[in-house]
Tab-separated table of C-alpha atoms in Angstrom:
chain	number	residue	atom	x	y	z
A	198	MET	CA	0.000	0.000	0.000
A	199	ASN	CA	1.490	3.323	-1.103
A	200	ILE	CA	1.749	6.193	1.372
A	201	GLU	CA	-0.077	9.477	0.748
A	202	LEU	CA	0.727	12.747	2.497
A	203	GLU	CA	-0.569	16.306	2.239
A	204	ARG	CA	1.786	19.276	2.007
A	205	TYR	CA	0.941	22.667	3.519
A	206	TYR	CA	2.819	25.777	4.512
A	207	GLY	CA	2.241	28.627	6.927
A	208	LEU	CA	4.382	31.729	6.369
A	209	GLY	CA	7.062	29.691	4.607
A	210	ASN	CA	7.113	27.034	7.351
A	211	ASP	CA	6.164	23.815	5.520
A	212	TYR	CA	4.797	20.591	6.972
A	213	LEU	CA	3.792	17.162	5.731
A	214	VAL	CA	0.559	15.802	7.179
A	215	LEU	CA	0.535	12.029	7.658
A	216	ASP	CA	-2.950	10.754	8.462
A	217	PRO	CA	-2.661	7.457	10.407
A	218	ASN	CA	-6.279	6.635	9.521
A	219	LYS	CA	-5.321	6.480	5.840
A	220	ASN	CA	-1.733	5.209	5.971
A	221	GLU	CA	0.212	2.379	7.549
A	222	LEU	CA	3.565	3.846	8.504
A	223	PRO	CA	4.941	3.708	12.060
A	224	LEU	CA	7.153	6.790	12.346
A	225	THR	CA	10.738	6.387	13.517
A	226	PRO	CA	13.510	8.981	13.826
A	227	GLU	CA	15.143	7.433	10.767
A	228	ASN	CA	12.178	7.574	8.390
A	229	ILE	CA	11.202	11.035	9.670
A	230	LYS	CA	14.674	12.316	8.788
A	231	LEU	CA	14.450	10.726	5.341
A	232	LEU	CA	10.988	12.146	4.618
A	233	CYS	CA	12.086	15.644	5.687
A	234	ASN	CA	15.367	15.531	3.755
A	235	ARG	CA	15.184	18.029	0.882
A	236	ASN	CA	17.648	16.086	-1.273
A	237	PHE	CA	16.796	12.428	-0.692
A	238	GLY	CA	13.196	12.668	0.533
A	239	LEU	CA	10.263	15.048	0.164
A	240	GLY	CA	11.719	17.919	2.154
A	241	SER	CA	9.871	19.524	5.049
A	242	ASP	CA	10.226	21.522	8.267
A	243	GLY	CA	8.428	18.685	10.025
A	244	ILE	CA	5.686	16.078	10.039
A	245	LEU	CA	2.225	16.341	11.584
A	246	LEU	CA	0.856	12.925	12.531
A	247	GLY	CA	-2.901	12.992	12.973
A	248	PRO	CA	-5.681	12.970	13.680
A	249	ILE	CA	-5.088	10.317	16.327
A	250	ILE	CA	-8.540	9.544	17.666
A	251	GLN	CA	-8.668	9.258	21.470
A	252	GLU	CA	-11.388	9.265	24.113
A	253	THR	CA	-10.356	12.810	25.035
A	254	GLY	CA	-10.593	13.985	21.413
A	255	MET	CA	-8.300	14.266	18.429
A	256	LEU	CA	-4.531	14.490	18.927
A	257	VAL	CA	-1.803	15.710	16.588
A	258	ARG	CA	1.842	14.821	17.159
A	259	VAL	CA	4.541	17.145	15.813
A	260	PHE	CA	7.910	15.802	14.639
A	261	ASN	CA	10.997	17.864	13.846
A	262	PRO	CA	13.143	17.111	10.775
A	263	ASP	CA	15.864	15.665	13.027
A	264	GLY	CA	13.431	12.965	14.171
A	265	THR	CA	12.697	14.423	17.617
A	266	GLU	CA	9.177	15.227	18.790
A	267	ALA	CA	8.001	18.740	19.644
A	268	GLU	CA	5.253	19.516	22.117
A	269	LYS	CA	3.541	22.081	19.911
A	270	SER	CA	3.916	24.190	16.754
A	271	GLY	CA	1.954	27.358	16.057
A	272	ASN	CA	2.209	27.048	12.281
A	273	GLY	CA	1.703	23.313	12.668
A	274	VAL	CA	-1.600	23.618	14.542
A	275	ARG	CA	-2.939	26.101	11.970
A	276	ILE	CA	-1.963	23.707	9.196
A	277	PHE	CA	-3.480	20.747	11.014
A	278	ALA	CA	-6.744	22.631	11.566
A	279	LYS	CA	-6.854	23.383	7.840
A	280	TYR	CA	-6.240	19.704	7.063
A	281	LEU	CA	-9.089	18.650	9.349
A	282	LYS	CA	-11.438	20.889	7.359
A	283	ASP	CA	-10.050	19.782	3.975
A	284	ALA	CA	-10.388	16.099	4.905
A	285	ASP	CA	-13.960	16.564	6.217
A	286	TYR	CA	-13.150	15.719	9.812
A	287	VAL	CA	-14.714	19.077	10.729
A	288	GLN	CA	-17.821	20.791	9.373
A	289	LYS	CA	-18.194	23.439	12.084
A	290	THR	CA	-16.659	26.911	12.282
A	291	HIS	CA	-14.221	25.844	14.978
A	292	VAL	CA	-12.432	22.734	16.214
A	293	ARG	CA	-10.634	21.724	19.399
A	294	PHE	CA	-7.809	19.189	19.437
A	295	ASN	CA	-4.896	18.166	21.619
A	296	THR	CA	-1.129	18.476	21.329
A	297	LEU	CA	1.546	17.182	23.687
A	298	GLY	CA	1.890	20.833	24.760
A	299	GLY	CA	-1.785	21.151	25.661
A	300	PRO	CA	-5.151	21.635	23.921
A	301	VAL	CA	-5.700	24.262	21.222
A	302	GLU	CA	-8.876	25.637	19.682
A	303	ALA	CA	-9.007	26.800	16.065
A	304	TYR	CA	-11.577	29.187	14.576
A	305	TYR	CA	-12.032	29.272	10.795
A	306	LEU	CA	-12.268	32.875	9.597
A	307	ASN	CA	-13.180	32.127	5.977
A	308	GLU	CA	-15.022	29.414	4.090
A	309	GLU	CA	-11.843	27.762	2.797
A	310	GLY	CA	-10.363	27.545	6.278
A	311	SER	CA	-7.158	29.162	5.061
A	312	ARG	CA	-7.265	31.979	7.624
A	313	LEU	CA	-7.494	30.898	11.253
A	314	LYS	CA	-7.494	32.264	14.757
A	315	ILE	CA	-5.929	29.867	17.244
A	316	SER	CA	-6.295	29.834	21.012
A	317	MET	CA	-2.776	28.707	21.915
A	318	GLY	CA	-3.103	28.331	25.685
A	319	ASN	CA	-1.312	30.280	28.402
A	320	LEU	CA	2.232	31.538	28.665
A	321	SER	CA	4.351	30.799	31.717
A	322	PHE	CA	7.641	32.484	32.603
A	323	TRP	CA	8.305	30.171	35.579
A	324	SER	CA	11.592	28.305	35.377
A	325	ASP	CA	10.177	24.917	36.390
A	326	ASP	CA	7.486	25.116	33.699
A	327	ILE	CA	9.851	25.973	30.825
A	328	PRO	CA	12.192	24.368	32.181
A	329	VAL	CA	15.303	26.398	33.083
A	330	THR	CA	17.821	25.159	35.646
A	331	GLY	CA	18.290	26.824	39.028
A	332	PRO	CA	15.876	27.991	41.753
A	333	ARG	CA	12.221	28.516	40.886
A	334	ARG	CA	11.720	32.007	39.492
A	335	GLU	CA	10.252	33.905	36.568
A	336	VAL	CA	13.009	34.117	33.963
A	337	ILE	CA	12.757	37.774	32.940
A	338	ASN	CA	15.733	39.789	31.624
A	339	GLU	CA	18.159	37.241	33.024
A	340	GLU	CA	21.815	37.287	31.991
A	341	MET	CA	22.811	34.163	30.059
A	342	GLU	CA	26.006	33.283	28.231
A	343	PHE	CA	25.994	31.696	24.768
A	344	ASN	CA	29.292	31.123	22.938
A	345	HIS	CA	31.172	33.311	25.457
A	346	VAL	CA	28.841	36.306	24.944
A	347	ASN	CA	26.408	37.546	27.601
A	348	TYR	CA	22.801	38.366	26.685
A	349	LEU	CA	19.713	39.482	28.602
A	350	ALA	CA	17.180	36.721	27.968
A	351	THR	CA	13.536	36.182	28.849
A	352	CYS	CA	12.376	32.567	28.792
A	353	VAL	CA	8.799	31.349	28.461
A	354	THR	CA	6.750	28.284	27.613
A	355	ILE	CA	3.532	28.055	25.644
A	356	GLY	CA	3.600	24.275	25.771
A	357	ASN	CA	7.102	24.330	24.292
A	358	PRO	CA	10.160	26.284	25.545
A	359	HIS	CA	11.477	29.592	24.158
A	360	CYS	CA	14.354	31.954	24.860
A	361	ILE	CA	13.797	35.538	23.672
A	362	ILE	CA	16.665	38.030	23.408
A	363	PRO	CA	15.796	41.700	22.662
A	364	MET	CA	18.173	43.466	20.273
A	365	LEU	CA	18.394	46.766	18.425
A	366	HIS	CA	18.612	44.910	15.099
A	367	VAL	CA	17.993	41.279	14.132
A	368	SER	CA	19.288	39.077	11.323
A	369	LYS	CA	19.535	35.463	10.243
A	370	ASP	CA	23.265	35.352	10.944
A	371	GLN	CA	22.774	36.650	14.477
A	372	VAL	CA	20.094	34.154	15.468
A	373	CYS	CA	22.026	31.249	13.978
A	374	ARG	CA	25.181	32.217	15.894
A	375	ILE	CA	23.214	32.392	19.140
A	376	GLY	CA	20.685	29.626	18.557
A	377	TRP	CA	23.273	26.983	17.717
A	378	PHE	CA	24.719	27.297	21.231
A	379	ALA	CA	21.516	28.212	23.093
A	380	GLU	CA	19.580	25.161	21.880
A	381	SER	CA	21.642	22.729	23.956
A	382	ALA	CA	22.978	25.088	26.624
A	383	GLU	CA	23.156	23.746	30.172
A	384	TYR	CA	20.432	26.175	31.257
A	385	PHE	CA	17.849	24.197	29.287
A	386	PRO	CA	17.483	20.484	30.179
A	387	LYS	CA	14.929	19.932	27.382
A	388	ARG	CA	16.693	22.227	24.888
A	389	ILE	CA	15.149	25.512	23.706
A	390	ASN	CA	13.831	27.494	20.748
A	391	THR	CA	15.602	30.834	20.280
A	392	GLN	CA	14.176	34.121	19.007
A	393	ILE	CA	16.016	37.418	18.760
A	394	MET	CA	13.564	40.316	18.852
A	395	GLN	CA	13.508	43.921	17.701
A	396	VAL	CA	10.701	46.118	19.046
A	397	ILE	CA	9.571	48.416	16.235
A	398	ASP	CA	6.800	50.204	18.159
A	399	ARG	CA	4.057	49.420	20.687
A	400	ASN	CA	2.181	47.275	18.166
A	401	ASN	CA	4.933	45.722	16.030
A	402	ILE	CA	7.917	43.496	16.722
A	403	GLN	CA	10.311	41.696	14.385
A	404	ILE	CA	11.911	38.353	15.168
A	405	GLU	CA	14.373	35.868	13.718
A	406	ILE	CA	14.052	32.234	14.746
A	407	PHE	CA	16.290	29.236	15.428
A	408	GLU	CA	14.118	26.226	16.225
A	409	ARG	CA	15.043	23.305	18.437
A	410	GLY	CA	15.469	20.269	16.199
A	411	ALA	CA	15.029	22.227	12.954
A	412	GLY	CA	17.513	25.117	12.905
A	413	TYR	CA	16.826	28.419	11.158
A	414	THR	CA	13.214	28.827	10.025
A	415	LEU	CA	11.357	31.578	8.182
A	416	ALA	CA	8.515	31.660	10.706
A	417	SER	CA	7.276	30.087	13.917
A	418	GLY	CA	3.782	30.459	15.303
A	419	SER	CA	4.651	29.414	18.846
A	420	GLY	CA	7.840	31.494	18.626
A	421	ALA	CA	5.815	34.535	17.569
A	422	CYS	CA	3.445	34.021	20.515
A	423	ALA	CA	6.352	33.575	22.932
A	424	ALA	CA	8.151	36.705	21.684
A	425	ALA	CA	4.938	38.752	21.808
A	426	GLY	CA	4.290	37.577	25.361
A	427	ALA	CA	7.840	38.412	26.405
A	428	ALA	CA	7.628	41.889	24.847
A	429	TYR	CA	4.339	42.555	26.631
A	430	ARG	CA	5.617	41.130	29.938
A	431	MET	CA	8.621	43.474	29.795
A	432	GLY	CA	6.356	46.463	29.103
A	433	LEU	CA	7.732	47.039	25.608
A	434	THR	CA	4.437	46.641	23.703
A	435	ASP	CA	0.671	46.758	24.056
A	436	GLU	CA	-1.320	43.533	24.356
A	437	LYS	CA	-2.156	43.385	20.611
A	438	MET	CA	0.653	43.338	18.087
A	439	TYR	CA	1.899	42.192	14.722
A	440	VAL	CA	4.879	39.846	14.746
A	441	HIS	CA	7.006	40.254	11.614
A	442	MET	CA	9.116	37.308	10.422
A	443	PRO	CA	10.951	36.601	7.152
A	444	GLY	CA	8.064	34.321	6.117
A	445	GLY	CA	5.307	36.836	6.900
A	446	VAL	CA	3.257	38.407	9.684
A	447	LEU	CA	1.107	36.965	12.483
A	448	GLU	CA	-1.384	38.855	14.625
A	449	VAL	CA	-0.985	38.051	18.331
A	450	GLU	CA	-3.124	39.128	21.271
A	451	ILE	CA	-2.065	38.606	24.899
A	452	GLY	CA	-4.835	38.248	27.499
A	453	GLU	CA	-4.775	39.411	31.116
A	454	ASP	CA	-3.975	35.846	32.227
A	455	TYR	CA	-1.317	35.580	29.490
A	456	SER	CA	-3.594	33.500	27.319
A	457	VAL	CA	-2.661	33.904	23.662
A	458	LEU	CA	-4.677	34.270	20.468
A	459	MET	CA	-2.809	33.946	17.172
A	460	THR	CA	-4.259	34.799	13.733
A	461	GLY	CA	-2.669	33.903	10.396
A	462	ASP	CA	-2.954	32.152	7.038
A	463	VAL	CA	-2.016	28.705	5.737
A	464	CYS	CA	-1.856	27.317	2.221
A	465	HIS	CA	-2.498	23.792	0.920
A	466	ILE	CA	0.033	22.803	-1.742
A	467	GLY	CA	-1.256	19.369	-2.660
A	468	LYS	CA	-1.363	15.635	-2.137
A	469	ILE	CA	1.792	13.555	-2.524
A	470	SER	CA	1.528	9.855	-3.374
A	471	LEU	CA	4.792	8.046	-2.752
A	472	SER	CA	6.017	5.283	-5.010
A	473	HIS	CA	5.708	1.689	-3.869
A	474	SER	CA	9.484	1.324	-3.574
A	475	PHE	CA	9.918	4.498	-1.504
A	476	SER	CA	6.932	3.588	0.700
A	477	GLU	CA	8.471	0.193	1.405
A	478	ARG	CA	11.845	1.787	2.107
A	479	LEU	CA	10.234	4.034	4.722
A	480	ARG	CA	8.549	1.041	6.338
A	481	SER	CA	11.803	-0.865	6.446
A	482	ILE	CA	13.611	1.793	8.515
């Protein structure tokens, strides 16, 4: 039986959706890495496995291109919500499903389901939630050293961990230099996603992103939410803002309890049917 996947992207962040109800392929780190390889496989920033039907509702699992599993992905949950509508799992104007990083609720803002508002859950700056080593505290403007350089960092979780570093200017080269060392720094026992952030004004920030398990990416939904929350927590912005990334812009709203609403677009590229030989190769590893 050949394997069929759907390809989507959100702000240049592309994912393959593997529906376990339509395919027989147990995922392993090895076949995930092959599928996501842009030279020897299909190429992708990750794989969304779902919907997995459970008593508590539908679950999506998020896998990074290095074969590791992420708790949550902001672009990923928007893409998965769009897939649920495309595949007729959902006929309503909203859907709720689970991730390893907690439940999310998606609201379809147009008939095609290509523009969505997502309730992403609540931010926490507490070190034991993120986690960050050391005594329990909120990790706000804390000095951290990456590659022998000191930075003021704010760390936060929205179901997955983030380190945000404010800067006067941001670039791909900067975030890669920092993110490479921050990802596996001793501060972060479960590794970390890194965003460097420039505050443009009270309603606009710009970020560059280095994702745990994926490296440099054009956009990150959870990273945008984390950076927006950090900017608001530090008093640098209002509660509603636009987060600018190389792949595009997300609208983010921070609630009084640090709940987060994220609004953005996704695009369906098409269905991919793998050859019999490649399908069998994936199953064999």
